[in-house]
JSON list of N, CA and C in Angstrom, two decimals:
[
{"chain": "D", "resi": 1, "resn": "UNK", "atom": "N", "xyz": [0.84, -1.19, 0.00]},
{"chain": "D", "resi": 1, "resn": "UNK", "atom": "CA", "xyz": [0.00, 0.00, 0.00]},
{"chain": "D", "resi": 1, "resn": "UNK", "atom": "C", "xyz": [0.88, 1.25, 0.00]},
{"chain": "D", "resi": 2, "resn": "UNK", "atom": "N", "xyz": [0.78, 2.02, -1.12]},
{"chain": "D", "resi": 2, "resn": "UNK", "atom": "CA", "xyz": [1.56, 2.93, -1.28]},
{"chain": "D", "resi": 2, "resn": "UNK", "atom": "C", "xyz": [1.34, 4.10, 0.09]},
{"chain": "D", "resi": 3, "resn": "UNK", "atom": "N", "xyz": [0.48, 4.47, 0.73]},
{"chain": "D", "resi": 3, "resn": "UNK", "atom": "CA", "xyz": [-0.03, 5.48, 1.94]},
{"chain": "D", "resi": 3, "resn": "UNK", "atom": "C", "xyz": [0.76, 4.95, 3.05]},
{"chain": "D", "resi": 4, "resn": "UNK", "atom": "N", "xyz": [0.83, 3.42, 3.03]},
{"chain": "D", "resi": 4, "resn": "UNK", "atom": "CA", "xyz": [1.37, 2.40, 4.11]},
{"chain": "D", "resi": 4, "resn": "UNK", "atom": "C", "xyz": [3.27, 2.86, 3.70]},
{"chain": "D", "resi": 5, "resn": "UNK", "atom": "N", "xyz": [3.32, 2.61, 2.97]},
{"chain": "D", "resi": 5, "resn": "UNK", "atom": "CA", "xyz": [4.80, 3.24, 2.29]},
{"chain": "D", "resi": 5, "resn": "UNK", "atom": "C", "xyz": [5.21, 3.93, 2.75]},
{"chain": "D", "resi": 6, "resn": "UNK", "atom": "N", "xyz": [4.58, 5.19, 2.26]},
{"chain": "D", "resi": 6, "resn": "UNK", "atom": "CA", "xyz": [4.69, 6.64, 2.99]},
{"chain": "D", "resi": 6, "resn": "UNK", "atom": "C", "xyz": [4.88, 7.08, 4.34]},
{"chain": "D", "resi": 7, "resn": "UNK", "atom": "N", "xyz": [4.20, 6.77, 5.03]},
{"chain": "D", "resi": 7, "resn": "UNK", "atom": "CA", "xyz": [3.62, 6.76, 6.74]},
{"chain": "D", "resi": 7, "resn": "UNK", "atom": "C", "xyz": [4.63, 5.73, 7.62]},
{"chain": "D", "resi": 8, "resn": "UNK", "atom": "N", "xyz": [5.12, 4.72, 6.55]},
{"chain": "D", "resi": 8, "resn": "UNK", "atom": "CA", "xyz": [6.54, 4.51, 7.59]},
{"chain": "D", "resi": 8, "resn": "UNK", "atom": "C", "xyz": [8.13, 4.98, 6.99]},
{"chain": "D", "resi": 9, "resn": "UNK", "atom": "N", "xyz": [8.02, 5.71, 5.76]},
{"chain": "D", "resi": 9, "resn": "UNK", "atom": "CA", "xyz": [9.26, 6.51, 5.87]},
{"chain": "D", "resi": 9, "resn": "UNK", "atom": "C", "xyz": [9.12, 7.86, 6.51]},
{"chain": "D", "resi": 10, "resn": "UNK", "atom": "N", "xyz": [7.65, 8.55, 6.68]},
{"chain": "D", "resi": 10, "resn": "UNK", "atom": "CA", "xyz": [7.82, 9.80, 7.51]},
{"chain": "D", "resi": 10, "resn": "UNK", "atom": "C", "xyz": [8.54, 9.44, 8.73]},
{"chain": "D", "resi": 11, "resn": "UNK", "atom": "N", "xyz": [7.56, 8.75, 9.52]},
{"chain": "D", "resi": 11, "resn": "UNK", "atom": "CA", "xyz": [7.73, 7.65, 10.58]},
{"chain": "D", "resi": 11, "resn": "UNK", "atom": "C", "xyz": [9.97, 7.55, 10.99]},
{"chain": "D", "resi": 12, "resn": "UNK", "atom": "N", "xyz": [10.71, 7.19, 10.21]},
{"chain": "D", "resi": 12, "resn": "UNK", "atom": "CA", "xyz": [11.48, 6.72, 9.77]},
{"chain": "D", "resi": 12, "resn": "UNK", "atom": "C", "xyz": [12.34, 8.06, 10.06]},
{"chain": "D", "resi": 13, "resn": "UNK", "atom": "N", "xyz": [12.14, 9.36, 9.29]},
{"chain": "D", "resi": 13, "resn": "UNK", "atom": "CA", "xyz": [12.55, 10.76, 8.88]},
{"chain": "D", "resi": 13, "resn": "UNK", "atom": "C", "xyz": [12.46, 11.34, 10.15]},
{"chain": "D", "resi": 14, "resn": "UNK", "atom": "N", "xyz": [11.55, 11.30, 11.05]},
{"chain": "D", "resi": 14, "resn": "UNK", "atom": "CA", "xyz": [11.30, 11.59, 12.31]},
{"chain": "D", "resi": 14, "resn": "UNK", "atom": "C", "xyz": [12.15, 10.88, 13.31]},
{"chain": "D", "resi": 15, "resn": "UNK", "atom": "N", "xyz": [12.09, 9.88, 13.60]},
{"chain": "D", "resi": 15, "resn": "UNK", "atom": "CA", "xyz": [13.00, 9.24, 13.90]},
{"chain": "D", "resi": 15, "resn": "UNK", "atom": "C", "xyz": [14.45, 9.33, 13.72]},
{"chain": "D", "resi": 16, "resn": "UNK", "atom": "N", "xyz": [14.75, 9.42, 12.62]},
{"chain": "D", "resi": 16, "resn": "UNK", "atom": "CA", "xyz": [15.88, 9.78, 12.05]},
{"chain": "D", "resi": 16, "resn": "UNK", "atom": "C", "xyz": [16.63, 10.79, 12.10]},
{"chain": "D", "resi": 17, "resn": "UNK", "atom": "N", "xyz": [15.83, 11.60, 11.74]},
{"chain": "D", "resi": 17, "resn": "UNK", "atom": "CA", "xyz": [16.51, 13.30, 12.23]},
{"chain": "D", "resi": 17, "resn": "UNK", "atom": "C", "xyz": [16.52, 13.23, 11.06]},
{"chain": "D", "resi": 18, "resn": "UNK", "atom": "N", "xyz": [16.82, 12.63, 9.63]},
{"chain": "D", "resi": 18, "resn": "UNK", "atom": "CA", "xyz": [16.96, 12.89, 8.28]},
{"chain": "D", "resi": 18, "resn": "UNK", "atom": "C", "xyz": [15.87, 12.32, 7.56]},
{"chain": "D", "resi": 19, "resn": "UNK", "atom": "N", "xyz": [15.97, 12.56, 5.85]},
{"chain": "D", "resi": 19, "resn": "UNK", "atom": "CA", "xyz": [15.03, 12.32, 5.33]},
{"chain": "D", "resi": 19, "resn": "UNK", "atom": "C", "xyz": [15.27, 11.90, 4.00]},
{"chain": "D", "resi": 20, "resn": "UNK", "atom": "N", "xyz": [15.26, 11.13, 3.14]},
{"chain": "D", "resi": 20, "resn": "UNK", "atom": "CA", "xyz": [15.68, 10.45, 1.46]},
{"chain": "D", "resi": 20, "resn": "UNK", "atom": "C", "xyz": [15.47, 11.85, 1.03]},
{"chain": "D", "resi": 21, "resn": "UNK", "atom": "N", "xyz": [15.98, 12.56, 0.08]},
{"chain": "D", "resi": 21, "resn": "UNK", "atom": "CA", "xyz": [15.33, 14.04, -1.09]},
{"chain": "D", "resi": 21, "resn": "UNK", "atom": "C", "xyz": [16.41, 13.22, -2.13]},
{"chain": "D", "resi": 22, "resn": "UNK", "atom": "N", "xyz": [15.33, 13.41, -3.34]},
{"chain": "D", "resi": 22, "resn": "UNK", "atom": "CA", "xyz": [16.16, 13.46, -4.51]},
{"chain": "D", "resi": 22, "resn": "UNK", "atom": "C", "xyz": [15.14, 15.00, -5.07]},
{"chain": "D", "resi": 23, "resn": "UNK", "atom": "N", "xyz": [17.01, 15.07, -5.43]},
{"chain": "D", "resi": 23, "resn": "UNK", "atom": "CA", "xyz": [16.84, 16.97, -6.52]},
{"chain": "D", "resi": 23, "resn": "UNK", "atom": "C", "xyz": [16.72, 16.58, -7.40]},
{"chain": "D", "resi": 24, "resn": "UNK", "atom": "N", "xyz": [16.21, 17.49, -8.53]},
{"chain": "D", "resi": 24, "resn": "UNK", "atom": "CA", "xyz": [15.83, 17.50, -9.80]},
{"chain": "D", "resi": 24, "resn": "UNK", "atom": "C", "xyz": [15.98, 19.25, -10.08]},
{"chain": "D", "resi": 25, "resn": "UNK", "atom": "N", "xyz": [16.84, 19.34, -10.70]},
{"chain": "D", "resi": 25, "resn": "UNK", "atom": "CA", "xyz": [17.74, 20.31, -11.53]},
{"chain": "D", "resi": 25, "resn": "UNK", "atom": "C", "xyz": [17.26, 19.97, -12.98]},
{"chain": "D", "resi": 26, "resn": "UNK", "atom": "N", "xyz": [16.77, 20.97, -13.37]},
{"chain": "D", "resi": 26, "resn": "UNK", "atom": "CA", "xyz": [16.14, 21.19, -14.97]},
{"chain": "D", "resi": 26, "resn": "UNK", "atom": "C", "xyz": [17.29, 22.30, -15.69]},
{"chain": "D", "resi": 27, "resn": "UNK", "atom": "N", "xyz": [18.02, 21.58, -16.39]},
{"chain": "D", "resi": 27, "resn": "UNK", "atom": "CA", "xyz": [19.21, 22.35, -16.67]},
{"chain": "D", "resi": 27, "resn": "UNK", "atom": "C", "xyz": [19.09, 23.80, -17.76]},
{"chain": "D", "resi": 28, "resn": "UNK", "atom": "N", "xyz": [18.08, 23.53, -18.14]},
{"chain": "D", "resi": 28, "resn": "UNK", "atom": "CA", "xyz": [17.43, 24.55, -19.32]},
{"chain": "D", "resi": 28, "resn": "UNK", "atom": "C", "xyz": [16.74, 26.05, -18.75]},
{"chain": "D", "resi": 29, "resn": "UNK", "atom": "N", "xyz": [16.06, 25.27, -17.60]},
{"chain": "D", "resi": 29, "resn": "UNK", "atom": "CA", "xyz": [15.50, 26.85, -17.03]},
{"chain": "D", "resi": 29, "resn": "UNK", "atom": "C", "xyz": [15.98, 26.98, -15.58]},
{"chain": "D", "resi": 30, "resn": "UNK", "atom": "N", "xyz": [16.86, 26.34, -15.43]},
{"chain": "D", "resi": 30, "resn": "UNK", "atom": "CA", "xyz": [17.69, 26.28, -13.95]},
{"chain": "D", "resi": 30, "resn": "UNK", "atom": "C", "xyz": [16.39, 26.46, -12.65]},
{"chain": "D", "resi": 31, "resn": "UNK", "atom": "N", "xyz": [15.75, 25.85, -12.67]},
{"chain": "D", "resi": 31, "resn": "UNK", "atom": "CA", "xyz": [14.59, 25.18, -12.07]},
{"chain": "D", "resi": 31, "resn": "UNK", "atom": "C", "xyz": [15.10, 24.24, -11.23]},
{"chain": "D", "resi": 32, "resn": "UNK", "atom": "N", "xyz": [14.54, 24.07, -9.90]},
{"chain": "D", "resi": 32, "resn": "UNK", "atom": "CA", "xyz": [15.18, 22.69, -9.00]},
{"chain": "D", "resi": 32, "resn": "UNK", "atom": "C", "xyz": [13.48, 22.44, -8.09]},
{"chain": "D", "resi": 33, "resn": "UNK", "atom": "N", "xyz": [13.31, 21.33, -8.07]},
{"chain": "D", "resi": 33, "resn": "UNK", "atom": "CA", "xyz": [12.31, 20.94, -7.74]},
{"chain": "D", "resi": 33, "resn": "UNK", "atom": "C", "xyz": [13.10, 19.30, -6.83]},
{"chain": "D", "resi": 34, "resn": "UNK", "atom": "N", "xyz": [12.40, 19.42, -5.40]},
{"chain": "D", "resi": 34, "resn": "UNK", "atom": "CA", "xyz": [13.07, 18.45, -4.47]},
{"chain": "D", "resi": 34, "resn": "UNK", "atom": "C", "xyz": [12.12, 17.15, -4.14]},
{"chain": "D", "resi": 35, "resn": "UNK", "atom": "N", "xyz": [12.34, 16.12, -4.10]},
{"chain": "D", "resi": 35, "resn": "UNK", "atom": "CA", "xyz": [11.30, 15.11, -3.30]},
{"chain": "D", "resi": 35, "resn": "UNK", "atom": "C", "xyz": [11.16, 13.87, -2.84]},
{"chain": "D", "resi": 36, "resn": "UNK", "atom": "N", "xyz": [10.71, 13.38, -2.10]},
{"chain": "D", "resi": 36, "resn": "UNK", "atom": "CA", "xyz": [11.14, 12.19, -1.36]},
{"chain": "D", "resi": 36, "resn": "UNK", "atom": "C", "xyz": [11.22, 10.84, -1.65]},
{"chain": "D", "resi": 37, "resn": "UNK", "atom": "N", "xyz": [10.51, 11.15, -2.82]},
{"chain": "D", "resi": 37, "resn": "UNK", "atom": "CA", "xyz": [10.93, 9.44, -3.64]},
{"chain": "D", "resi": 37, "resn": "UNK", "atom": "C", "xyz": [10.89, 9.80, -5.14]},
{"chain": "D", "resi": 38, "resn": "UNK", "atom": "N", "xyz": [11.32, 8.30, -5.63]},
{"chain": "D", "resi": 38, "resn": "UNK", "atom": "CA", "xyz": [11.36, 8.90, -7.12]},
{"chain": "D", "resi": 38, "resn": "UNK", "atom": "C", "xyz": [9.80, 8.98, -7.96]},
{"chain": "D", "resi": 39, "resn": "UNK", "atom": "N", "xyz": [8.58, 8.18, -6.81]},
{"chain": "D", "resi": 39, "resn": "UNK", "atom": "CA", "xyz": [7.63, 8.12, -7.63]},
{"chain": "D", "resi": 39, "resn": "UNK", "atom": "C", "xyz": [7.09, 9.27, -7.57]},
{"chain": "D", "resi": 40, "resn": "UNK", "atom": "N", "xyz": [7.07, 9.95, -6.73]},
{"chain": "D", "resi": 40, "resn": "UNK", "atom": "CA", "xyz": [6.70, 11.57, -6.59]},
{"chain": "D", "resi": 40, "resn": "UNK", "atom": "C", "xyz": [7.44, 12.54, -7.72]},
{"chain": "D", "resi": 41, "resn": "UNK", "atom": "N", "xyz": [8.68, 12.04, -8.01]},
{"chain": "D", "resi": 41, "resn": "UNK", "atom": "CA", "xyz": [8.89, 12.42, -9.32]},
{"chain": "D", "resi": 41, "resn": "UNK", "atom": "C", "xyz": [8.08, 12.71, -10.42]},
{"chain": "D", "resi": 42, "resn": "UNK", "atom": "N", "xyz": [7.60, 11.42, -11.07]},
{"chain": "D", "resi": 42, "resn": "UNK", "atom": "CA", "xyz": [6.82, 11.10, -11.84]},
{"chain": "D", "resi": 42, "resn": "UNK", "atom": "C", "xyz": [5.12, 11.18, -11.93]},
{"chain": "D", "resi": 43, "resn": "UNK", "atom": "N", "xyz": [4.47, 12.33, -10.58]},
{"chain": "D", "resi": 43, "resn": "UNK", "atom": "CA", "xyz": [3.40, 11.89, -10.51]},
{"chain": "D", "resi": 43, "resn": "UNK", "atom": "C", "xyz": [3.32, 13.72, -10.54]},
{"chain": "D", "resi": 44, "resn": "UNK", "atom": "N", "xyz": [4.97, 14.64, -11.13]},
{"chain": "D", "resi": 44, "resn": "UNK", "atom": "CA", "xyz": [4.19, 16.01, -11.34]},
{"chain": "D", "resi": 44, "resn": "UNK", "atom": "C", "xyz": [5.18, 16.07, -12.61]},
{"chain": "D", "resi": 45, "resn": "UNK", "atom": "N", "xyz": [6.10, 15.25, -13.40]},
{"chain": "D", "resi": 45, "resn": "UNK", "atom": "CA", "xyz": [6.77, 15.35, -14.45]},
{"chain": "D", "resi": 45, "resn": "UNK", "atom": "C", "xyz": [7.15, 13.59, -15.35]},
{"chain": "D", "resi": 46, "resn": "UNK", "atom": "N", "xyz": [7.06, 13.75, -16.47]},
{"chain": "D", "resi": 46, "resn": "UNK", "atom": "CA", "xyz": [6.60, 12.98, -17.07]},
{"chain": "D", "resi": 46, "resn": "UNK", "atom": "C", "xyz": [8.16, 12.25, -17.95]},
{"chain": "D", "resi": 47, "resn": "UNK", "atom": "N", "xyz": [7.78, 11.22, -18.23]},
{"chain": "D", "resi": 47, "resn": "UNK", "atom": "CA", "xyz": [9.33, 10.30, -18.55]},
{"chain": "D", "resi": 47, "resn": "UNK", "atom": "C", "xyz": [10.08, 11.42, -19.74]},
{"chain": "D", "resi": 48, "resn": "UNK", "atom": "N", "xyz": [9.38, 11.62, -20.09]},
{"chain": "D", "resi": 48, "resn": "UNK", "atom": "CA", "xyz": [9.80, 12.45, -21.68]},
{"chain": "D", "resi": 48, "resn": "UNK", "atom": "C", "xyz": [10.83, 13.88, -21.00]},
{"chain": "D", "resi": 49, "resn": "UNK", "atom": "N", "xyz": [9.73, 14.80, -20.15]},
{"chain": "D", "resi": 49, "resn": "UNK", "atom": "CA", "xyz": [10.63, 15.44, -19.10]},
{"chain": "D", "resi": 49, "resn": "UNK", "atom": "C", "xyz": [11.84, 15.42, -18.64]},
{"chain": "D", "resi": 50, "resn": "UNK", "atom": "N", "xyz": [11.69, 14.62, -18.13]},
{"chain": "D", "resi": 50, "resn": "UNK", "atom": "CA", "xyz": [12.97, 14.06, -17.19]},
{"chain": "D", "resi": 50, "resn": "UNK", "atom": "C", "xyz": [14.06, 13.61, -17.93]},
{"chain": "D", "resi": 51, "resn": "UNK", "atom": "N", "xyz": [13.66, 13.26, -19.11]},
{"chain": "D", "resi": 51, "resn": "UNK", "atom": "CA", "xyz": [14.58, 12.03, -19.86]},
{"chain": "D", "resi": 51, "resn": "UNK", "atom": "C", "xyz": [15.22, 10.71, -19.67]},
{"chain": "D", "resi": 52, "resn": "UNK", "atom": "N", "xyz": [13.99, 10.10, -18.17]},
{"chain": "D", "resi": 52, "resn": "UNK", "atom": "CA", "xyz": [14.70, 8.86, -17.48]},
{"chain": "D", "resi": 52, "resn": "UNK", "atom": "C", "xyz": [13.62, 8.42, -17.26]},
{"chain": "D", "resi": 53, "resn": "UNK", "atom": "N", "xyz": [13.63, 6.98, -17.28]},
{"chain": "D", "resi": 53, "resn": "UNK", "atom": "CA", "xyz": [12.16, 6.03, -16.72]},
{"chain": "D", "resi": 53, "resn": "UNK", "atom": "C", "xyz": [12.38, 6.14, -15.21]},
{"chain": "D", "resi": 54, "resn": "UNK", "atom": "N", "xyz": [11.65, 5.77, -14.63]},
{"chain": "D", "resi": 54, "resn": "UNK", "atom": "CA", "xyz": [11.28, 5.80, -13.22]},
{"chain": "D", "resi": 54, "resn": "UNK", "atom": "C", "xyz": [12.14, 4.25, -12.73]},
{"chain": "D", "resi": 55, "resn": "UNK", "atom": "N", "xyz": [11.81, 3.54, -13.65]},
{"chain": "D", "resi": 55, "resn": "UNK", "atom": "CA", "xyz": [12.64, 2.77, -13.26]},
{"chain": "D", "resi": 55, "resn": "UNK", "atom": "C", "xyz": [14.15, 2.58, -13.24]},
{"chain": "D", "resi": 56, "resn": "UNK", "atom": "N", "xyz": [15.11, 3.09, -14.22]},
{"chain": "D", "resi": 56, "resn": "UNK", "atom": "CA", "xyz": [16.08, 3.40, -14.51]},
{"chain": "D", "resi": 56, "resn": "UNK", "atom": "C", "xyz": [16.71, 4.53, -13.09]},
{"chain": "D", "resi": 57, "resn": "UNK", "atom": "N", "xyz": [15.99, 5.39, -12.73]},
{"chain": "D", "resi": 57, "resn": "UNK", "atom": "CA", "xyz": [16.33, 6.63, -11.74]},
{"chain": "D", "resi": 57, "resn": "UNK", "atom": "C", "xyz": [16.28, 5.66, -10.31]},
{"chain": "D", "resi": 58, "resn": "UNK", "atom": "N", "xyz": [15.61, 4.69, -10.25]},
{"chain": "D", "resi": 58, "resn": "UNK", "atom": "CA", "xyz": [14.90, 3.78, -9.19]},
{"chain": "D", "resi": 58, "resn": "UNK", "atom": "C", "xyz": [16.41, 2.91, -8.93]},
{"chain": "D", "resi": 59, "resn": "UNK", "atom": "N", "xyz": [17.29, 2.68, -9.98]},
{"chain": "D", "resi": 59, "resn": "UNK", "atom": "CA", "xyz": [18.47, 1.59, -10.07]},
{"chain": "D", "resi": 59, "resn": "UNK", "atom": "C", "xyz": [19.83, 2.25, -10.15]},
{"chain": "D", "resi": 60, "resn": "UNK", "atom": "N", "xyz": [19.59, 3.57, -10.23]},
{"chain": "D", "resi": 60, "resn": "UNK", "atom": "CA", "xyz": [20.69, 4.56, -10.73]},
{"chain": "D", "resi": 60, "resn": "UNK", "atom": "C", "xyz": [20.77, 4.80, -9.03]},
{"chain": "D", "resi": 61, "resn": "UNK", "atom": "N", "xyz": [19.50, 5.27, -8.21]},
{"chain": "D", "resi": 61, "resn": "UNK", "atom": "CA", "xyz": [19.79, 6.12, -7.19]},
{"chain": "D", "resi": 61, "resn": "UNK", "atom": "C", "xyz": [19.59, 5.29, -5.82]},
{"chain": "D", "resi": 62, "resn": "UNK", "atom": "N", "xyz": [20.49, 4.63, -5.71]},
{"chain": "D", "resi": 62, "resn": "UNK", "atom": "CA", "xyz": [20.09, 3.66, -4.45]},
{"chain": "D", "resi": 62, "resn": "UNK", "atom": "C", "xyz": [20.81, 3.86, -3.19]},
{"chain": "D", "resi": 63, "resn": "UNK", "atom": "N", "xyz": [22.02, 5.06, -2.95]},
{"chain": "D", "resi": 63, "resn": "UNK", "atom": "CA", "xyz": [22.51, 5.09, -2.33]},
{"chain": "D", "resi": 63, "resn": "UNK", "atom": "C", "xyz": [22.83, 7.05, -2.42]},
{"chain": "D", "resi": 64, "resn": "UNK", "atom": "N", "xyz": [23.01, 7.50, -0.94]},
{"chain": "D", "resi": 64, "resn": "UNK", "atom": "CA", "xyz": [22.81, 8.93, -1.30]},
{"chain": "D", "resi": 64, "resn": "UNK", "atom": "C", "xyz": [24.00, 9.49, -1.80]},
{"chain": "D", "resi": 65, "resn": "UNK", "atom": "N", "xyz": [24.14, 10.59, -2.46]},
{"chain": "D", "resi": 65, "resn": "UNK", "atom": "CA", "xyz": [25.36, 11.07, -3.26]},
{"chain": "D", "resi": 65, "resn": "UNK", "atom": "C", "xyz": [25.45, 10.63, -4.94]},
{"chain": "D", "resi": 66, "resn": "UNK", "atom": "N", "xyz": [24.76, 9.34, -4.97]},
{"chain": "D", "resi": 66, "resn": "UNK", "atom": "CA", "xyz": [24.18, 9.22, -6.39]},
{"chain": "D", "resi": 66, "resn": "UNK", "atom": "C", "xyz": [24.42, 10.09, -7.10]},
{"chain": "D", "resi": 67, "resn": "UNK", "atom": "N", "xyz": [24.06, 10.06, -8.43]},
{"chain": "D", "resi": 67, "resn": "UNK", "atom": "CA", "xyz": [23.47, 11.73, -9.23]},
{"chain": "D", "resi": 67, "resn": "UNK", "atom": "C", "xyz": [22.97, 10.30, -10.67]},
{"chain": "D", "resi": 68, "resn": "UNK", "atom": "N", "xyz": [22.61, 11.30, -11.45]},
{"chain": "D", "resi": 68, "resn": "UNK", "atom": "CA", "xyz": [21.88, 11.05, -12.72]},
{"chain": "D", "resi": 68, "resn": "UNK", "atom": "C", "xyz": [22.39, 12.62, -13.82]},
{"chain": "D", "resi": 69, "resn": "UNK", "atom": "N", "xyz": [23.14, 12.63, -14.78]},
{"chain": "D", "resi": 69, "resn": "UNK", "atom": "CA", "xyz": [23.29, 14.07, -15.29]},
{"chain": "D", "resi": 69, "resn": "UNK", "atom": "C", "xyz": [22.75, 13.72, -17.15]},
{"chain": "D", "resi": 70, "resn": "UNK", "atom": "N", "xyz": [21.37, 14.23, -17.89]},
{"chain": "D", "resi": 70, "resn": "UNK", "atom": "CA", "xyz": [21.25, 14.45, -18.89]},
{"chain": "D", "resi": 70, "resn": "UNK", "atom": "C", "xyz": [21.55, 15.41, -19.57]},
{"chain": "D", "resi": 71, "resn": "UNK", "atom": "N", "xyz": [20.52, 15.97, -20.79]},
{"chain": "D", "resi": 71, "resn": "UNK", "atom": "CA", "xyz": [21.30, 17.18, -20.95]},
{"chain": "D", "resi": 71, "resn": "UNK", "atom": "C", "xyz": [20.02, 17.46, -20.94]},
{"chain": "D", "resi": 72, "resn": "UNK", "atom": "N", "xyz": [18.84, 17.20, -20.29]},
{"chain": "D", "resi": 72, "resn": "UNK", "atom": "CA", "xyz": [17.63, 17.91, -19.73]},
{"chain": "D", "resi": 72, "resn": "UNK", "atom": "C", "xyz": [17.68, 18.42, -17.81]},
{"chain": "D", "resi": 73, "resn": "UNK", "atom": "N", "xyz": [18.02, 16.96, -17.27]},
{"chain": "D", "resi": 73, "resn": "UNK", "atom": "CA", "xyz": [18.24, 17.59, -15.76]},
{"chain": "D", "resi": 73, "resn": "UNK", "atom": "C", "xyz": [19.51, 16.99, -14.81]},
{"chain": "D", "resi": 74, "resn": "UNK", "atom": "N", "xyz": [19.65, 17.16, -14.07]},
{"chain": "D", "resi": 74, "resn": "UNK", "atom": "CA", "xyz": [20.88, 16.87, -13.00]},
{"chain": "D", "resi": 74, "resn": "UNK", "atom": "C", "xyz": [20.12, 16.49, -11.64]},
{"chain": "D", "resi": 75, "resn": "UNK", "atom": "N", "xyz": [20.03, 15.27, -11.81]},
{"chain": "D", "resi": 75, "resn": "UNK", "atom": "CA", "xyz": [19.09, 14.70, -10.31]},
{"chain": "D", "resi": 75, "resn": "UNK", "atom": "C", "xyz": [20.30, 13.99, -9.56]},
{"chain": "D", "resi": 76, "resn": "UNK", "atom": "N", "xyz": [20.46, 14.25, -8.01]},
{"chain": "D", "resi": 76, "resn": "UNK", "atom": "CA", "xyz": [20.52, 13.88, -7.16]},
{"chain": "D", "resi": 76, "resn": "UNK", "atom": "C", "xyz": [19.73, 13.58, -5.64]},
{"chain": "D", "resi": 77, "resn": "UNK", "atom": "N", "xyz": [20.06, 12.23, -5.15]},
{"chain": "D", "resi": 77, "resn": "UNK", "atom": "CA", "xyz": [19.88, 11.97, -4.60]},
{"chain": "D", "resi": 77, "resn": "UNK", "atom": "C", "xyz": [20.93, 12.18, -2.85]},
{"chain": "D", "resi": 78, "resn": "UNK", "atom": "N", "xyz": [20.07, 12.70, -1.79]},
{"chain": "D", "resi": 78, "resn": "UNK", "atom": "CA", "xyz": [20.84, 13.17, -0.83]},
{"chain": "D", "resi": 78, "resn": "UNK", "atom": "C", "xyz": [19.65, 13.45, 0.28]},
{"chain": "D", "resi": 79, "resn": "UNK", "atom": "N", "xyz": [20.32, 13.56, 1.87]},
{"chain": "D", "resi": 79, "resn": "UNK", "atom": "CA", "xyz": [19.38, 13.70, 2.92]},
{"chain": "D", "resi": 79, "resn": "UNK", "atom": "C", "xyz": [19.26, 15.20, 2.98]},
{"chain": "D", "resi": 80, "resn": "UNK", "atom": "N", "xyz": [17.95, 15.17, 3.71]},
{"chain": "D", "resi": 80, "resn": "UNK", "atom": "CA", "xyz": [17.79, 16.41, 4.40]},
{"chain": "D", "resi": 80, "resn": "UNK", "atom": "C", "xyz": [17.82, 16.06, 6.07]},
{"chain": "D", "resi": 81, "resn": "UNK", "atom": "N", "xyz": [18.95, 16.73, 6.73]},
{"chain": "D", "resi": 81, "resn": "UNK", "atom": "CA", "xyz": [19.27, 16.86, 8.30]},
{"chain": "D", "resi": 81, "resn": "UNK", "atom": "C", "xyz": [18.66, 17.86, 8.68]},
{"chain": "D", "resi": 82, "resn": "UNK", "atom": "N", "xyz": [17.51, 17.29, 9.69]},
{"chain": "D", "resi": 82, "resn": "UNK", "atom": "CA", "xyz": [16.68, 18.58, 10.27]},
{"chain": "D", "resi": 82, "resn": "UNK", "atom": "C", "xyz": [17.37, 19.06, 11.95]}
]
């Protein structure tokens, strides 16, 4: 259950003191848009967008410090320390 998903990485972030963010850097209009998973990615920008499947970004970014660089955006993956 994707809500069930959610509600134990907040859960998790709280706990944690940190939190998963992957950036998304739109290299064209120097735009940065941040968020906590990659499917949230895809549910306000579209594969064509991005220039990466969801799944591909899903296998690329599994560990933080990652990155992904096209010549549409520059996504990394990294915490937020509250």
């Amino acid at each position: 259950d994707l809500h069930l998903s959610i509600r134990r990485q907040r859960q998790m972030c709280i706990r944690d003191r940190s939190c998963k963010i992957i950036h998304v850097h739109f290299l064209t209009t120097h735009k940065n848009f941040y968020f906590g998973s990659v499917a949230a990615i895809f549910k306000k920008f579209s594969e064509e967008e991005i220039g990466y499947s969801k799944e591909y970004i899903s296998h690329a970014l599994v560990e933080d410090g990652n990155h992904l660089l096209s010549k549409k955006v520059l996504i990394i993956r990294s915490r937020l320390i509250r």
